[in-house]
């Protein structure tokens, strides 16, 4: 049973998310909170596997709550839920350690699939959303020729895959473009994350922009 805590300052939204999660076999809502500070208390009491986290909330916002939760040795996975277009804090939430980023207008099945995916260790961010997030909020150096010094530990293939991940390509799209098996692409991504001492695919994208491997469009 996957244990979930729902955090949102809007009661109607929170109730809806709880209802969606409870309808799914194998998922149990063990707590809910209306702000980030309350979320820390609820998580401490209930020890969930996953936290569905809003960003803009009173008392403590979702960015700070995510940062504090992810700093814990027994940290739950955090799925950020937002309206995106009016939310300048999403990038910082991902840097804080969120495992997924979803829009609030998602379908029920997308939400429950995301919960299962992050528990299995996946990072779930739609490629187009990842690209837009970083282009909007990441202020890195100009794109460089060749390989940035920060990526010196990577092979040429790993750098190539990293750039495509940052460009918003899924593993299957990268596999098709480079004529590789999808499993091979997944291995390259995992090795790159490990070599760079990153948490997940999201941080890999962030570093690609911050290092100058790829450039945000103006």
mmCIF file of N, CA, C and O in Angstrom, residues 30-92:
data_model
loop_
_atom_site.group_PDB
_atom_site.id
_atom_site.type_symbol
_atom_site.label_atom_id
_atom_site.label_comp_id
_atom_site.label_asym_id
_atom_site.label_seq_id
_atom_site.Cartn_x
_atom_site.Cartn_y
_atom_site.Cartn_z
ATOM 1 N N UNK A 30 -3.089 9.075 3.940
ATOM 2 C CA UNK A 30 -2.905 8.939 5.386
ATOM 3 C C UNK A 30 -2.907 10.289 6.103
ATOM 4 O O UNK A 30 -2.816 10.347 7.329
ATOM 5 N N UNK A 31 -2.984 11.389 5.328
ATOM 6 C CA UNK A 31 -3.001 12.695 5.959
ATOM 7 C C UNK A 31 -3.155 13.799 4.936
ATOM 8 O O UNK A 31 -2.972 13.589 3.739
ATOM 9 N N UNK A 32 -3.505 14.979 5.410
ATOM 10 C CA UNK A 32 -3.609 16.142 4.541
ATOM 11 C C UNK A 32 -3.254 17.391 5.332
ATOM 12 O O UNK A 32 -3.309 17.410 6.561
ATOM 13 N N UNK A 33 -2.856 18.444 4.597
ATOM 14 C CA UNK A 33 -2.448 19.687 5.247
ATOM 15 C C UNK A 33 -2.776 20.864 4.343
ATOM 16 O O UNK A 33 -2.861 20.726 3.115
ATOM 17 N N UNK A 34 -2.942 22.035 4.961
ATOM 18 C CA UNK A 34 -3.311 23.224 4.219
ATOM 19 C C UNK A 34 -2.176 24.203 4.015
ATOM 20 O O UNK A 34 -2.359 25.240 3.367
ATOM 21 N N UNK A 35 -0.996 23.916 4.540
ATOM 22 C CA UNK A 35 0.180 24.753 4.301
ATOM 23 C C UNK A 35 1.428 23.922 4.547
ATOM 24 O O UNK A 35 1.366 22.808 5.079
ATOM 25 N N UNK A 36 2.589 24.466 4.168
ATOM 26 C CA UNK A 36 3.817 23.709 4.261
ATOM 27 C C UNK A 36 4.225 23.345 5.672
ATOM 28 O O UNK A 36 4.730 22.251 5.929
ATOM 29 N N UNK A 37 4.008 24.244 6.596
ATOM 30 C CA UNK A 37 4.388 23.973 7.981
ATOM 31 C C UNK A 37 3.562 22.839 8.561
ATOM 32 O O UNK A 37 4.093 21.936 9.229
ATOM 33 N N UNK A 38 2.275 22.865 8.295
ATOM 34 C CA UNK A 38 1.403 21.783 8.743
ATOM 35 C C UNK A 38 1.780 20.476 8.058
ATOM 36 O O UNK A 38 1.700 19.396 8.652
ATOM 37 N N UNK A 39 2.228 20.573 6.810
ATOM 38 C CA UNK A 39 2.636 19.380 6.072
ATOM 39 C C UNK A 39 3.806 18.678 6.761
ATOM 40 O O UNK A 39 3.841 17.443 6.841
ATOM 41 N N UNK A 40 4.767 19.452 7.265
ATOM 42 C CA UNK A 40 5.904 18.856 7.961
ATOM 43 C C UNK A 40 5.445 18.062 9.179
ATOM 44 O O UNK A 40 5.947 16.962 9.455
ATOM 45 N N UNK A 41 4.488 18.628 9.904
ATOM 46 C CA UNK A 41 3.959 17.948 11.090
ATOM 47 C C UNK A 41 3.229 16.661 10.697
ATOM 48 O O UNK A 41 3.439 15.601 11.312
ATOM 49 N N UNK A 42 2.390 16.744 9.654
ATOM 50 C CA UNK A 42 1.611 15.575 9.226
ATOM 51 C C UNK A 42 2.539 14.472 8.717
ATOM 52 O O UNK A 42 2.337 13.287 9.020
ATOM 53 N N UNK A 43 3.558 14.850 7.955
ATOM 54 C CA UNK A 43 4.507 13.855 7.447
ATOM 55 C C UNK A 43 5.252 13.184 8.601
ATOM 56 O O UNK A 43 5.472 11.972 8.590
ATOM 57 N N UNK A 44 5.632 13.968 9.600
ATOM 58 C CA UNK A 44 6.314 13.414 10.763
ATOM 59 C C UNK A 44 5.451 12.374 11.470
ATOM 60 O O UNK A 44 5.956 11.347 11.969
ATOM 61 N N UNK A 45 4.155 12.603 11.490
ATOM 62 C CA UNK A 45 3.230 11.710 12.196
ATOM 63 C C UNK A 45 2.848 10.478 11.381
ATOM 64 O O UNK A 45 2.610 9.413 11.942
ATOM 65 N N UNK A 46 2.780 10.622 10.060
ATOM 66 C CA UNK A 46 2.204 9.560 9.231
ATOM 67 C C UNK A 46 3.209 8.779 8.401
ATOM 68 O O UNK A 46 2.897 7.690 7.912
ATOM 69 N N UNK A 47 4.418 9.322 8.193
ATOM 70 C CA UNK A 47 5.473 8.646 7.435
ATOM 71 C C UNK A 47 4.978 8.155 6.059
ATOM 72 O O UNK A 47 5.012 6.955 5.765
ATOM 73 N N UNK A 48 4.548 9.070 5.199
ATOM 74 C CA UNK A 48 4.046 8.665 3.881
ATOM 75 C C UNK A 48 5.175 8.301 2.917
ATOM 76 O O UNK A 48 6.344 8.638 3.139
ATOM 77 N N UNK A 49 4.800 7.639 1.858
ATOM 78 C CA UNK A 49 5.744 7.359 0.773
ATOM 79 C C UNK A 49 5.809 8.529 -0.206
ATOM 80 O O UNK A 49 6.858 8.788 -0.800
ATOM 81 N N UNK A 50 4.674 9.212 -0.377
ATOM 82 C CA UNK A 50 4.558 10.278 -1.367
ATOM 83 C C UNK A 50 3.805 11.460 -0.772
ATOM 84 O O UNK A 50 2.818 11.273 -0.050
ATOM 85 N N UNK A 51 4.260 12.677 -1.096
ATOM 86 C CA UNK A 51 3.542 13.893 -0.721
ATOM 87 C C UNK A 51 3.140 14.625 -1.997
ATOM 88 O O UNK A 51 3.988 14.911 -2.849
ATOM 89 N N UNK A 52 1.859 14.897 -2.146
ATOM 90 C CA UNK A 52 1.368 15.731 -3.240
ATOM 91 C C UNK A 52 1.402 17.165 -2.735
ATOM 92 O O UNK A 52 0.657 17.519 -1.823
ATOM 93 N N UNK A 53 2.254 18.005 -3.324
ATOM 94 C CA UNK A 53 2.574 19.302 -2.755
ATOM 95 C C UNK A 53 2.186 20.469 -3.664
ATOM 96 O O UNK A 53 2.670 20.586 -4.789
ATOM 97 N N UNK A 54 1.308 21.340 -3.152
ATOM 98 C CA UNK A 54 1.034 22.610 -3.820
ATOM 99 C C UNK A 54 2.227 23.527 -3.574
ATOM 100 O O UNK A 54 3.037 23.298 -2.672
ATOM 101 N N UNK A 55 2.349 24.596 -4.353
ATOM 102 C CA UNK A 55 3.470 25.515 -4.192
ATOM 103 C C UNK A 55 3.080 26.765 -3.421
ATOM 104 O O UNK A 55 3.660 27.100 -2.391
ATOM 105 N N UNK A 56 2.090 27.477 -3.908
ATOM 106 C CA UNK A 56 1.722 28.755 -3.304
ATOM 107 C C UNK A 56 0.736 28.526 -2.161
ATOM 108 O O UNK A 56 -0.443 28.261 -2.379
ATOM 109 N N UNK A 57 1.256 28.634 -0.929
ATOM 110 C CA UNK A 57 0.445 28.414 0.262
ATOM 111 C C UNK A 57 0.860 29.404 1.345
ATOM 112 O O UNK A 57 1.990 29.894 1.336
ATOM 113 N N UNK A 58 -0.026 29.690 2.291
ATOM 114 C CA UNK A 58 0.333 30.579 3.402
ATOM 115 C C UNK A 58 1.243 29.881 4.417
ATOM 116 O O UNK A 58 1.458 28.671 4.340
ATOM 117 N N UNK A 59 1.787 30.663 5.340
ATOM 118 C CA UNK A 59 2.624 30.194 6.454
ATOM 119 C C UNK A 59 3.981 29.690 5.958
ATOM 120 O O UNK A 59 5.027 30.232 6.288
ATOM 121 N N UNK A 60 3.983 28.604 5.192
ATOM 122 C CA UNK A 60 5.202 28.094 4.549
ATOM 123 C C UNK A 60 4.827 27.582 3.175
ATOM 124 O O UNK A 60 3.918 26.758 3.042
ATOM 125 N N UNK A 61 5.512 28.068 2.137
ATOM 126 C CA UNK A 61 5.147 27.648 0.793
ATOM 127 C C UNK A 61 5.693 26.249 0.479
ATOM 128 O O UNK A 61 6.448 25.658 1.253
ATOM 129 N N UNK A 62 5.298 25.733 -0.673
ATOM 130 C CA UNK A 62 5.675 24.381 -1.044
ATOM 131 C C UNK A 62 7.139 24.203 -1.348
ATOM 132 O O UNK A 62 7.679 23.099 -1.218
ATOM 133 N N UNK A 63 7.810 25.272 -1.755
ATOM 134 C CA UNK A 63 9.243 25.188 -2.028
ATOM 135 C C UNK A 63 10.012 24.870 -0.749
ATOM 136 O O UNK A 63 10.815 23.937 -0.692
ATOM 137 N N UNK A 64 9.775 25.662 0.284
ATOM 138 C CA UNK A 64 10.481 25.455 1.546
ATOM 139 C C UNK A 64 10.097 24.115 2.175
ATOM 140 O O UNK A 64 10.950 23.397 2.723
ATOM 141 N N UNK A 65 8.821 23.765 2.091
ATOM 142 C CA UNK A 65 8.379 22.486 2.649
ATOM 143 C C UNK A 65 9.044 21.321 1.918
ATOM 144 O O UNK A 65 9.483 20.351 2.544
ATOM 145 N N UNK A 66 9.133 21.429 0.598
ATOM 146 C CA UNK A 66 9.797 20.385 -0.188
ATOM 147 C C UNK A 66 11.261 20.269 0.200
ATOM 148 O O UNK A 66 11.794 19.167 0.386
ATOM 149 N N UNK A 67 11.927 21.398 0.344
ATOM 150 C CA UNK A 67 13.345 21.402 0.718
ATOM 151 C C UNK A 67 13.546 20.710 2.067
ATOM 152 O O UNK A 67 14.457 19.887 2.232
ATOM 153 N N UNK A 68 12.707 21.043 3.022
ATOM 154 C CA UNK A 68 12.865 20.453 4.355
ATOM 155 C C UNK A 68 12.551 18.960 4.356
ATOM 156 O O UNK A 68 13.225 18.173 5.027
ATOM 157 N N UNK A 69 11.540 18.574 3.608
ATOM 158 C CA UNK A 69 11.188 17.155 3.543
ATOM 159 C C UNK A 69 12.299 16.351 2.877
ATOM 160 O O UNK A 69 12.662 15.270 3.343
ATOM 161 N N UNK A 70 12.850 16.886 1.788
ATOM 162 C CA UNK A 70 13.864 16.153 1.030
ATOM 163 C C UNK A 70 15.207 16.125 1.740
ATOM 164 O O UNK A 70 16.079 15.326 1.377
ATOM 165 N N UNK A 71 15.382 16.957 2.731
ATOM 166 C CA UNK A 71 16.611 16.930 3.528
ATOM 167 C C UNK A 71 16.588 15.836 4.591
ATOM 168 O O UNK A 71 17.617 15.536 5.203
ATOM 169 N N UNK A 72 15.440 15.241 4.800
ATOM 170 C CA UNK A 72 15.330 14.200 5.822
ATOM 171 C C UNK A 72 15.936 12.892 5.332
ATOM 172 O O UNK A 72 15.853 12.559 4.146
ATOM 173 N N UNK A 73 16.534 12.101 6.218
ATOM 174 C CA UNK A 73 17.117 10.823 5.803
ATOM 175 C C UNK A 73 16.073 9.839 5.285
ATOM 176 O O UNK A 73 16.368 8.995 4.446
ATOM 177 N N UNK A 74 14.846 9.945 5.789
ATOM 178 C CA UNK A 74 13.768 9.062 5.350
ATOM 179 C C UNK A 74 12.766 9.843 4.504
ATOM 180 O O UNK A 74 11.558 9.665 4.620
ATOM 181 N N UNK A 75 13.271 10.704 3.632
ATOM 182 C CA UNK A 75 12.421 11.636 2.883
ATOM 183 C C UNK A 75 11.407 10.917 2.000
ATOM 184 O O UNK A 75 11.750 9.951 1.308
ATOM 185 N N UNK A 76 10.165 11.389 2.020
ATOM 186 C CA UNK A 76 9.182 10.870 1.070
ATOM 187 C C UNK A 76 9.449 11.452 -0.308
ATOM 188 O O UNK A 76 10.191 12.430 -0.447
ATOM 189 N N UNK A 77 8.864 10.863 -1.328
ATOM 190 C CA UNK A 77 8.906 11.448 -2.655
ATOM 191 C C UNK A 77 7.905 12.606 -2.693
ATOM 192 O O UNK A 77 6.812 12.507 -2.128
ATOM 193 N N UNK A 78 8.290 13.698 -3.344
ATOM 194 C CA UNK A 78 7.405 14.858 -3.426
ATOM 195 C C UNK A 78 6.989 15.087 -4.870
ATOM 196 O O UNK A 78 7.845 15.196 -5.765
ATOM 197 N N UNK A 79 5.689 15.141 -5.098
ATOM 198 C CA UNK A 79 5.135 15.478 -6.408
ATOM 199 C C UNK A 79 4.574 16.892 -6.325
ATOM 200 O O UNK A 79 3.659 17.157 -5.543
ATOM 201 N N UNK A 80 5.146 17.791 -7.104
ATOM 202 C CA UNK A 80 4.687 19.176 -7.107
ATOM 203 C C UNK A 80 3.489 19.313 -8.050
ATOM 204 O O UNK A 80 3.536 18.865 -9.190
ATOM 205 N N UNK A 81 2.449 19.929 -7.546
ATOM 206 C CA UNK A 81 1.251 20.197 -8.343
ATOM 207 C C UNK A 81 1.055 21.710 -8.422
ATOM 208 O O UNK A 81 1.030 22.382 -7.397
ATOM 209 N N UNK A 82 0.912 22.228 -9.623
ATOM 210 C CA UNK A 82 0.814 23.673 -9.770
ATOM 211 C C UNK A 82 0.041 24.042 -11.025
ATOM 212 O O UNK A 82 -0.181 23.209 -11.908
ATOM 213 N N UNK A 83 -0.339 25.312 -11.107
ATOM 214 C CA UNK A 83 -0.964 25.832 -12.322
ATOM 215 C C UNK A 83 0.083 26.267 -13.326
ATOM 216 O O UNK A 83 -0.244 26.556 -14.469
ATOM 217 N N UNK A 84 1.339 26.338 -12.921
ATOM 218 C CA UNK A 84 2.524 26.593 -13.734
ATOM 219 C C UNK A 84 2.599 28.008 -14.310
ATOM 220 O O UNK A 84 3.545 28.715 -14.063
ATOM 221 N N UNK A 85 1.626 28.435 -15.092
ATOM 222 C CA UNK A 85 1.752 29.705 -15.798
ATOM 223 C C UNK A 85 1.965 30.889 -14.860
ATOM 224 O O UNK A 85 2.587 31.871 -15.226
ATOM 225 N N UNK A 86 1.421 30.819 -13.667
ATOM 226 C CA UNK A 86 1.572 31.934 -12.742
ATOM 227 C C UNK A 86 2.410 31.542 -11.525
ATOM 228 O O UNK A 86 2.304 32.113 -10.467
ATOM 229 N N UNK A 87 3.292 30.590 -11.731
ATOM 230 C CA UNK A 87 4.041 30.065 -10.586
ATOM 231 C C UNK A 87 5.536 30.141 -10.823
ATOM 232 O O UNK A 87 6.126 29.271 -11.429
ATOM 233 N N UNK A 88 6.167 31.209 -10.342
ATOM 234 C CA UNK A 88 7.594 31.392 -10.559
ATOM 235 C C UNK A 88 8.451 30.554 -9.633
ATOM 236 O O UNK A 88 9.681 30.587 -9.716
ATOM 237 N N UNK A 89 7.849 29.766 -8.748
ATOM 238 C CA UNK A 89 8.602 29.017 -7.756
ATOM 239 C C UNK A 89 8.876 27.571 -8.155
ATOM 240 O O UNK A 89 9.548 26.844 -7.425
ATOM 241 N N UNK A 90 8.359 27.150 -9.299
ATOM 242 C CA UNK A 90 8.459 25.738 -9.662
ATOM 243 C C UNK A 90 9.909 25.296 -9.814
ATOM 244 O O UNK A 90 10.306 24.232 -9.338
ATOM 245 N N UNK A 91 10.712 26.094 -10.475
ATOM 246 C CA UNK A 91 12.112 25.735 -10.685
ATOM 247 C C UNK A 91 12.815 25.486 -9.359
ATOM 248 O O UNK A 91 13.544 24.509 -9.184
ATOM 249 N N UNK A 92 12.588 26.373 -8.384
ATOM 250 C CA UNK A 92 13.218 26.202 -7.079
ATOM 251 C C UNK A 92 12.708 24.950 -6.371
ATOM 252 O O UNK A 92 13.457 24.294 -5.642
#
